[in-house]
Coordinates of C-alpha atoms in Angstrom, one line a residue:
Chain A
M10 CA -4.3 10.6 53.3
K11 CA -5.5 13.5 51.3
F12 CA -2.1 13.4 49.4
A13 CA -2.5 9.7 48.7
S14 CA -6.0 10.4 47.4
L15 CA -4.7 13.1 45.1
R16 CA -1.9 10.9 43.8
K17 CA -4.5 8.2 43.0
T18 CA -6.7 10.6 41.1
F19 CA -3.7 11.9 39.2
I20 CA -2.5 8.4 38.2
T21 CA -6.0 7.6 37.1
A22 CA -6.2 10.8 35.0
S23 CA -2.6 10.1 33.6
I24 CA -3.7 6.7 32.5
L25 CA -6.8 8.2 30.8
V26 CA -4.6 10.9 29.0
T27 CA -2.2 8.1 27.8
A28 CA -5.0 5.9 26.6
G29 CA -6.5 8.8 24.7
H30 CA -3.3 9.2 22.7
M31 CA -2.4 5.6 22.3
D32 CA -2.0 5.0 18.5
F33 CA -2.4 1.5 17.7
T34 CA -0.4 0.5 14.8
L35 CA -2.4 -2.0 12.6
A36 CA -0.4 -4.9 11.4
H37 CA -1.4 -6.3 8.0
S38 CA 0.2 -9.7 7.6
V39 CA -0.6 -12.8 5.6
S40 CA 0.8 -16.3 5.1
A41 CA 0.3 -17.9 1.8
S42 CA 1.8 -20.6 -0.6
I43 CA 3.3 -20.0 -3.9
G44 CA 4.3 -22.2 -6.8
A45 CA 1.8 -25.0 -6.4
G46 CA 0.3 -24.2 -9.8
S47 CA 3.5 -23.2 -11.5
V48 CA 3.4 -24.0 -15.3
N49 CA 6.8 -22.5 -16.2
T50 CA 9.8 -22.0 -14.0
G51 CA 9.1 -19.3 -11.6
S52 CA 5.7 -18.4 -10.1
S53 CA 4.1 -15.1 -9.4
D54 CA 1.4 -14.2 -6.9
L55 CA 0.0 -10.8 -7.5
A56 CA -2.2 -8.5 -5.4
V57 CA -3.3 -4.9 -5.5
V58 CA -3.3 -2.8 -2.4
T59 CA -5.2 0.4 -2.1
C60 CA -3.9 3.0 0.3
A61 CA -6.2 5.5 1.6
P62 CA -5.7 9.4 1.4
G63 CA -3.0 10.5 3.9
T64 CA -0.7 7.8 2.8
D65 CA 2.9 8.9 2.0
Y66 CA 4.4 5.5 1.3
F67 CA 3.6 1.9 1.1
E68 CA 6.0 -0.7 2.6
A69 CA 6.3 -4.4 2.8
Q70 CA 8.6 -7.2 3.9
I71 CA 8.7 -11.0 3.2
R72 CA 9.9 -14.1 4.9
D73 CA 10.3 -17.6 3.3
V74 CA 9.3 -20.0 5.9
A75 CA 9.7 -23.2 3.9
S76 CA 12.8 -25.4 4.2
P77 CA 15.6 -24.2 2.1
V78 CA 15.9 -25.6 -1.5
P79 CA 19.1 -24.6 -3.4
G80 CA 18.3 -22.0 -6.1
L81 CA 14.7 -21.5 -5.0
L82 CA 14.1 -18.2 -3.4
V83 CA 11.2 -15.9 -2.8
N84 CA 11.3 -12.2 -4.0
L85 CA 9.0 -9.4 -3.2
H86 CA 8.1 -6.5 -5.5
I87 CA 6.2 -3.3 -5.1
V88 CA 5.1 -1.1 -8.0
K89 CA 3.2 2.1 -8.3
G90 CA 3.2 4.1 -11.5
T91 CA 6.8 4.3 -12.7
Q92 CA 8.3 3.4 -9.3
M93 CA 9.3 -0.1 -8.4
K94 CA 11.2 -1.7 -5.4
T95 CA 12.2 -5.3 -5.1
I96 CA 14.0 -7.6 -2.4
A97 CA 14.8 -11.2 -2.1
D98 CA 14.8 -13.4 1.0
T99 CA 18.1 -14.9 0.6
V100 CA 17.8 -17.1 3.6
S101 CA 14.9 -19.6 3.4
G102 CA 13.3 -21.1 6.3
D103 CA 14.8 -18.9 9.0
A104 CA 12.8 -16.7 11.4
N105 CA 13.9 -13.4 9.9
Y106 CA 12.0 -11.1 7.6
T107 CA 13.7 -9.2 4.8
P108 CA 14.1 -5.5 5.5
F109 CA 11.1 -3.4 4.6
I110 CA 11.1 -2.1 1.0
R111 CA 9.3 1.2 0.5
V112 CA 7.7 3.0 -2.5
N113 CA 6.9 6.7 -1.7
G114 CA 3.9 6.9 -3.9
G115 CA 1.2 8.7 -1.8
P116 CA -2.3 7.4 -1.7
G117 CA -3.7 5.1 -4.4
I118 CA -3.1 1.7 -5.9
Y119 CA 0.1 -0.2 -5.3
Y120 CA 0.8 -3.6 -7.0
I121 CA 2.5 -6.1 -4.8
A122 CA 4.0 -9.5 -6.1
A123 CA 5.7 -12.4 -4.5
T124 CA 7.7 -14.5 -7.0
T125 CA 10.0 -17.5 -7.0
T126 CA 13.2 -17.8 -8.8
T127 CA 12.6 -21.2 -10.2
A128 CA 9.9 -24.1 -10.0
G129 CA 8.9 -25.3 -6.6
T130 CA 6.4 -24.6 -3.8
R131 CA 7.1 -22.2 -1.0
V132 CA 5.3 -20.8 2.0
F133 CA 5.9 -17.2 3.0
D134 CA 4.7 -14.5 5.5
L135 CA 4.1 -11.1 4.2
N136 CA 3.8 -7.9 6.2
Y137 CA 2.5 -4.6 4.4
H138 CA 1.4 -1.3 5.6
C139 CA 0.3 2.0 4.0
Q140 CA 1.9 4.7 6.1
A141 CA 2.0 8.4 6.6
N142 CA 5.3 10.2 7.4
N143 CA 3.9 11.3 10.8
G144 CA 3.4 7.7 11.8
D145 CA -0.3 7.4 10.9
H146 CA -1.7 4.2 9.4
P147 CA -4.2 5.0 6.7
E148 CA -6.7 2.3 5.7
T149 CA -5.2 -0.6 3.7
D150 CA -7.1 -2.9 1.4
I151 CA -5.8 -5.7 -0.5
A152 CA -7.3 -7.8 -3.4
V153 CA -5.5 -10.8 -4.7
L154 CA -5.3 -10.8 -8.6
Q155 CA -3.2 -13.9 -9.3
V156 CA -2.0 -17.0 -7.5
E157 CA 0.3 -19.4 -9.2
Chain B
M19 CA -8.3 20.4 48.5
N20 CA -11.2 18.5 46.9
S21 CA -11.8 21.3 44.4
T22 CA -8.1 21.2 43.5
K23 CA -8.4 17.5 42.9
T24 CA -11.4 17.9 40.7
W25 CA -9.8 20.7 38.8
I26 CA -6.7 18.6 38.1
T27 CA -8.8 15.7 37.0
C28 CA -10.9 17.7 34.7
L29 CA -7.9 19.4 33.2
C30 CA -6.2 16.0 32.6
L31 CA -9.3 14.6 31.0
L32 CA -9.6 17.6 28.6
I33 CA -6.0 17.4 27.4
P34 CA -6.6 14.5 25.0
G35 CA -9.5 16.2 23.4
I36 CA -7.6 19.5 22.9
L37 CA -4.5 17.7 21.6
S38 CA -6.7 15.4 19.3
A39 CA -8.4 18.4 17.9
A40 CA -5.1 20.1 17.1
G41 CA -3.9 16.9 15.4
N42 CA -7.1 16.7 13.3
I43 CA -6.4 20.3 12.1
N44 CA -2.9 19.3 11.1
R45 CA -4.1 16.3 9.3
L46 CA -6.7 18.4 7.4
E47 CA -4.0 20.6 6.3
E48 CA -1.8 17.7 5.2
Q49 CA -4.6 16.4 3.2
S50 CA -5.1 19.5 1.2
V51 CA -1.3 20.4 0.7
R52 CA 1.5 18.0 0.2
V53 CA 5.2 19.0 -0.5
I54 CA 7.7 16.3 -1.1
M55 CA 11.4 16.7 -1.5
T56 CA 13.1 13.8 -3.2
E57 CA 16.5 13.1 -4.7
D58 CA 15.1 12.2 -8.1
T59 CA 16.8 14.5 -10.6
G60 CA 14.6 17.0 -12.0
A61 CA 11.8 16.1 -9.6
E62 CA 13.4 17.1 -6.3
L63 CA 10.4 19.2 -5.2
Q64 CA 6.9 17.9 -5.7
L65 CA 3.7 19.7 -4.8
E66 CA 0.1 18.6 -4.5
A67 CA -2.5 21.0 -3.5
R68 CA -6.1 20.2 -3.3
Q69 CA -8.7 22.9 -2.7
A70 CA -6.2 24.9 -0.6
P71 CA -5.9 28.6 -0.1
L72 CA -2.9 30.0 -2.0
A73 CA -1.3 31.5 1.1
Q74 CA -1.4 28.0 2.8
V75 CA 0.3 26.4 -0.2
L76 CA 3.0 29.0 -0.3
N77 CA 3.5 28.7 3.4
R78 CA 3.8 25.0 3.1
I79 CA 6.4 25.2 0.4
A80 CA 8.4 27.8 2.4
T81 CA 8.2 25.6 5.5
Q82 CA 9.3 22.5 3.7
T83 CA 12.1 24.0 1.6
G84 CA 13.4 26.6 3.8
V85 CA 13.0 29.2 1.1
R86 CA 11.4 32.4 2.3
I87 CA 8.4 33.3 0.2
N88 CA 7.2 37.0 0.5
Y89 CA 3.8 38.1 -0.6
S90 CA 1.3 40.8 0.4
V91 CA -2.2 40.4 -1.1
L92 CA -3.2 37.2 -2.5
P93 CA -6.4 36.2 -4.3
E94 CA -9.1 34.5 -2.4
G95 CA -10.3 31.1 -3.4
L96 CA -8.9 27.6 -3.5
V97 CA -6.1 26.2 -5.5
T98 CA -5.9 22.7 -7.0
A99 CA -2.5 21.9 -8.6
T100 CA 0.2 19.2 -9.1
C101 CA 3.7 20.6 -9.8
V102 CA 7.0 18.8 -10.1
G103 CA 10.4 20.5 -10.6
P104 CA 14.0 20.7 -9.4
T105 CA 13.6 24.0 -7.4
V106 CA 11.0 26.2 -5.8
K107 CA 11.3 28.5 -9.0
Q108 CA 9.9 25.9 -11.3
V109 CA 7.2 24.8 -8.9
L110 CA 6.0 28.4 -8.2
E111 CA 6.0 29.2 -11.9
C112 CA 3.9 26.0 -12.4
L113 CA 1.6 26.8 -9.5
L114 CA 1.0 30.3 -10.5
A115 CA 0.8 29.4 -14.2
R116 CA 3.3 32.2 -14.9
K117 CA 0.6 34.8 -14.3
A118 CA 2.4 36.3 -11.3
D119 CA 5.6 38.4 -11.3
L120 CA 8.1 36.5 -9.3
I121 CA 11.3 37.9 -8.0
F122 CA 14.1 35.5 -6.9
R123 CA 17.1 36.2 -4.7
Y124 CA 19.8 33.6 -4.9
P125 CA 22.2 32.9 -2.1
S126 CA 25.8 34.2 -2.2
Q127 CA 28.5 32.1 -3.9
A128 CA 29.7 30.5 -0.7
A129 CA 26.2 29.5 0.3
K130 CA 25.6 27.9 -3.2
T131 CA 27.6 25.0 -2.1
V132 CA 24.8 24.0 0.2
S133 CA 22.0 24.4 -2.3
L134 CA 23.2 25.1 -5.8
K135 CA 19.9 25.9 -7.5
Q136 CA 17.5 26.9 -4.8
P137 CA 16.7 30.5 -4.3
A138 CA 17.1 32.0 -0.9
E139 CA 14.0 34.2 -1.1
V140 CA 11.1 34.8 -3.4
W141 CA 8.7 37.7 -3.8
V142 CA 5.3 37.0 -5.3
L143 CA 3.9 40.2 -6.9
G144 CA 0.4 39.0 -7.5
A145 CA -1.7 42.1 -8.1
K146 CA -2.4 41.1 -11.7
F147 CA -3.5 37.5 -11.3
D148 CA -6.5 35.9 -9.7
V149 CA -6.9 32.4 -8.3
N150 CA -8.6 31.2 -11.5
Q151 CA -5.5 31.8 -13.3
T152 CA -3.4 29.7 -11.1
N153 CA -3.0 26.2 -12.3
S154 CA -5.6 23.5 -11.7
E155 CA -5.4 19.8 -11.8
T156 CA -2.1 18.4 -13.0
C157 CA 0.5 20.9 -13.9
I158 CA 4.2 19.9 -14.3
S159 CA 6.7 22.7 -14.7
T160 CA 7.7 23.5 -18.3
G161 CA 11.0 21.9 -19.3
F162 CA 10.5 18.7 -17.4
Q163 CA 8.6 16.7 -19.8
Q164 CA 9.9 13.5 -18.3
Q165 CA 8.3 14.2 -14.9
A166 CA 5.1 15.1 -16.7
T167 CA 5.0 11.8 -18.5
Q168 CA 5.7 10.0 -15.3
K169 CA 2.9 11.7 -13.5
L170 CA 0.5 11.0 -16.4
V171 CA 1.6 7.4 -16.6
D172 CA 1.1 7.2 -12.9
A173 CA -2.4 8.6 -13.2
K174 CA -3.1 6.2 -16.1
V175 CA -2.0 3.2 -14.1
D176 CA -4.2 4.3 -11.2
T177 CA -7.1 4.9 -13.6
A178 CA -6.7 1.7 -15.4
Q179 CA -7.5 -0.2 -12.3
T180 CA -10.9 1.5 -12.0
E181 CA -11.8 1.0 -15.7
P182 CA -13.7 -2.2 -16.4
E183 CA -11.6 -4.9 -18.0
P184 CA -12.6 -6.3 -21.2
D185 CA -14.9 -9.4 -20.8
E186 CA -12.8 -12.5 -21.6
T187 CA -15.2 -15.0 -20.1
D188 CA -16.1 -16.9 -23.2
E189 CA -12.5 -17.0 -24.4
L190 CA -11.2 -18.3 -21.0
V191 CA -13.9 -20.8 -20.7
K192 CA -13.0 -22.2 -24.2
M193 CA -9.4 -22.1 -23.4
A194 CA -10.0 -24.2 -20.2
K195 CA -11.0 -27.0 -22.5
S196 CA -7.8 -27.0 -24.3
E197 CA -5.9 -30.1 -25.1
N198 CA -2.8 -28.5 -23.7
P199 CA -2.6 -28.6 -19.9
A200 CA -0.5 -25.5 -19.8
E201 CA -3.3 -23.6 -21.6
R202 CA -5.8 -25.1 -19.4
A203 CA -3.9 -24.1 -16.3
E204 CA -3.5 -20.6 -17.6
A205 CA -7.2 -20.1 -18.4
I206 CA -8.4 -21.6 -15.1
G207 CA -5.9 -19.5 -13.2
R208 CA -6.9 -16.2 -15.0
L209 CA -10.7 -17.0 -14.2
M210 CA -9.8 -16.3 -10.6
A211 CA -10.0 -12.5 -11.1
A212 CA -11.2 -12.2 -14.8
G213 CA -14.5 -13.1 -16.2
R214 CA -18.1 -12.2 -15.4
K215 CA -19.1 -12.4 -11.8
D216 CA -21.6 -15.2 -10.9
D217 CA -21.3 -16.7 -14.3
A218 CA -22.5 -20.3 -14.5
S219 CA -20.2 -21.3 -17.3
I220 CA -17.2 -20.1 -15.2
K221 CA -18.3 -22.1 -12.1
E222 CA -18.9 -25.2 -14.3
A223 CA -15.4 -24.8 -15.9
L224 CA -13.8 -24.5 -12.6
E225 CA -15.6 -27.5 -11.0
T226 CA -14.8 -29.7 -14.0
A227 CA -11.1 -28.7 -13.8
L228 CA -11.0 -29.8 -10.1
S229 CA -10.6 -33.4 -11.5
D230 CA -8.3 -32.4 -14.3
E231 CA -5.6 -35.2 -14.8
D232 CA -2.9 -32.4 -14.5
A233 CA -2.2 -31.4 -10.9
R234 CA -1.4 -27.8 -11.9
V235 CA -4.8 -27.4 -13.5
R236 CA -6.4 -28.7 -10.3
V237 CA -4.3 -26.4 -8.2
R238 CA -5.5 -23.4 -10.2
A239 CA -9.2 -24.6 -10.3
L240 CA -9.1 -24.9 -6.5
T241 CA -7.6 -21.5 -6.1
S242 CA -9.8 -19.8 -8.5
L243 CA -13.0 -21.5 -7.1
S244 CA -12.3 -20.7 -3.5
Y245 CA -11.6 -17.0 -4.5
R246 CA -14.7 -16.7 -6.5
E247 CA -17.3 -18.7 -4.5
G248 CA -15.8 -18.2 -1.0
A249 CA -17.5 -20.4 1.6
E250 CA -19.4 -22.3 -1.1
A251 CA -16.0 -23.9 -2.1
A252 CA -15.6 -25.5 1.4
A253 CA -16.6 -28.9 0.2
A254 CA -14.2 -28.8 -2.7
L255 CA -11.3 -27.8 -0.3
R256 CA -12.2 -30.8 2.0
D257 CA -12.1 -33.1 -0.9
A258 CA -8.8 -31.6 -2.3
I259 CA -7.0 -32.3 1.2
H260 CA -7.1 -36.0 0.1
D261 CA -5.6 -35.3 -3.4
K262 CA -2.6 -37.4 -4.3
D263 CA -0.6 -34.4 -5.3
E264 CA 0.9 -32.3 -2.5
R265 CA 0.6 -29.1 -4.3
V266 CA -3.2 -29.4 -4.4
R267 CA -3.3 -30.3 -0.7
L268 CA -1.2 -27.3 -0.1
I269 CA -3.8 -25.0 -1.9
A270 CA -6.5 -26.7 0.2
V271 CA -4.7 -25.6 3.4
D272 CA -4.0 -22.2 1.9
R273 CA -7.6 -21.6 1.3
A274 CA -9.1 -23.3 4.3
G275 CA -9.7 -20.1 6.1
D276 CA -10.8 -20.9 9.7
D277 CA -11.7 -24.7 8.8
V278 CA -9.9 -26.0 11.8
A279 CA -10.8 -29.6 11.1
L280 CA -9.2 -29.4 7.7
L281 CA -6.1 -27.7 9.1
Q282 CA -5.8 -30.2 11.9
Q283 CA -6.1 -33.0 9.4
A284 CA -3.2 -31.4 7.3
L285 CA -1.0 -31.5 10.3
T286 CA -0.4 -35.2 9.7
D287 CA 0.2 -34.7 5.9
E288 CA 3.1 -36.6 4.5
A289 CA 4.4 -33.4 2.8
E290 CA 6.4 -31.2 5.1
I291 CA 5.3 -27.9 3.3
V292 CA 1.6 -28.8 3.8
R293 CA 2.2 -29.4 7.5
Q294 CA 4.2 -26.1 7.8
L295 CA 1.4 -24.0 6.3
A296 CA -1.3 -25.9 8.4
T297 CA 0.8 -25.1 11.5
I298 CA 1.1 -21.4 10.7
R299 CA -2.6 -21.1 9.8
L300 CA -3.8 -22.8 13.0
K301 CA -1.4 -20.4 14.9
S302 CA -3.0 -17.4 13.2
I303 CA -6.4 -18.6 14.2
S304 CA -5.5 -18.8 17.8
K305 CA -3.7 -15.4 17.6
P306 CA -5.7 -13.4 14.9
N307 CA -3.9 -10.5 13.5
G308 CA -4.8 -7.8 10.9
F309 CA -5.5 -9.5 7.7
Q310 CA -6.0 -13.2 6.6

């Protein structure tokens, strides 16, 4: 009985220890449309993301969830200073995100853009994170600058 | 037995605090000294030190690069520097502003295949310099002007965001009345983020553009108005869900926020893309995530 009581206490303590170290990764995701206000061929949605001190890199991935249209794809771009990464979701309308693209720019301001290859409206999901190499998730703020 | 149980419980409860404190110390150190190794030619080693003791900076470089750095007496005080270079040699010369004597020992010929340029060991003979003579702010190693330029451009881009933009309100409001629909769309779209805050002429221009004959202008007017006015644009969004053009209805859904009635109405829209976005939005309302 005493052993059972001790075991219960130990389990409780272990749960508290685990909870104390649980590091919830905050997901930043958004769904948006692009191309509704397109004047020219392609469209560009632009936002600025501010990564708090402690950030080592900024990463993002995109998923075009609208039904496929030949030649109409969604691209994702990240720019910080003189660094830039880009990727295209080459399969529209499926459940898969592109792989993450990453810019190792430390804390500060990153520009993130979703663009389309030609005229037409799309709906996309976007995931983005400011990240530290040790797995920390510094504060991430976003402000939209342009919607086309 | 009870005392053993209590002791074990207390110990287990204390462990998170102890480990958390250790983690905080490490984080503090990481905030003050950052050493990054990259594959960028000429910028393989990047150092950012902010108000850090010189010994801590040197130790971090040694730990990160594997190059042994020897020193005896170092000046007290804190160092702030940003240095970029291909090897420890250039970064140390930058960090110490060439005020210290540095002796480098390079690996044998065989070992050079592993690291062609990196020294194996460094001695910092610092008797003749003080911490005020070490570099402060941005310092890029001499001979790597490209990296210096990159850093400065980087800093400029970051700074540019915080500097006030020139006031284009009057120009854009005037342009919003252009005969050319493309120009109207451009002006109305730019008024989303540009222009004076709470300016009555902007609000008037956007509200007028909501009934523009060109759908692209209406799309941008709805977008800009909802971003600028927030909840006050709710009525415009509810009107827009009845627009004849699906692109305008799509924006109404896009900017609907948690207006469930509007989103549910959009579920029966004739345009598939409008229904798709409404479905996604309703799902996100029922399962909220990090950002909307």
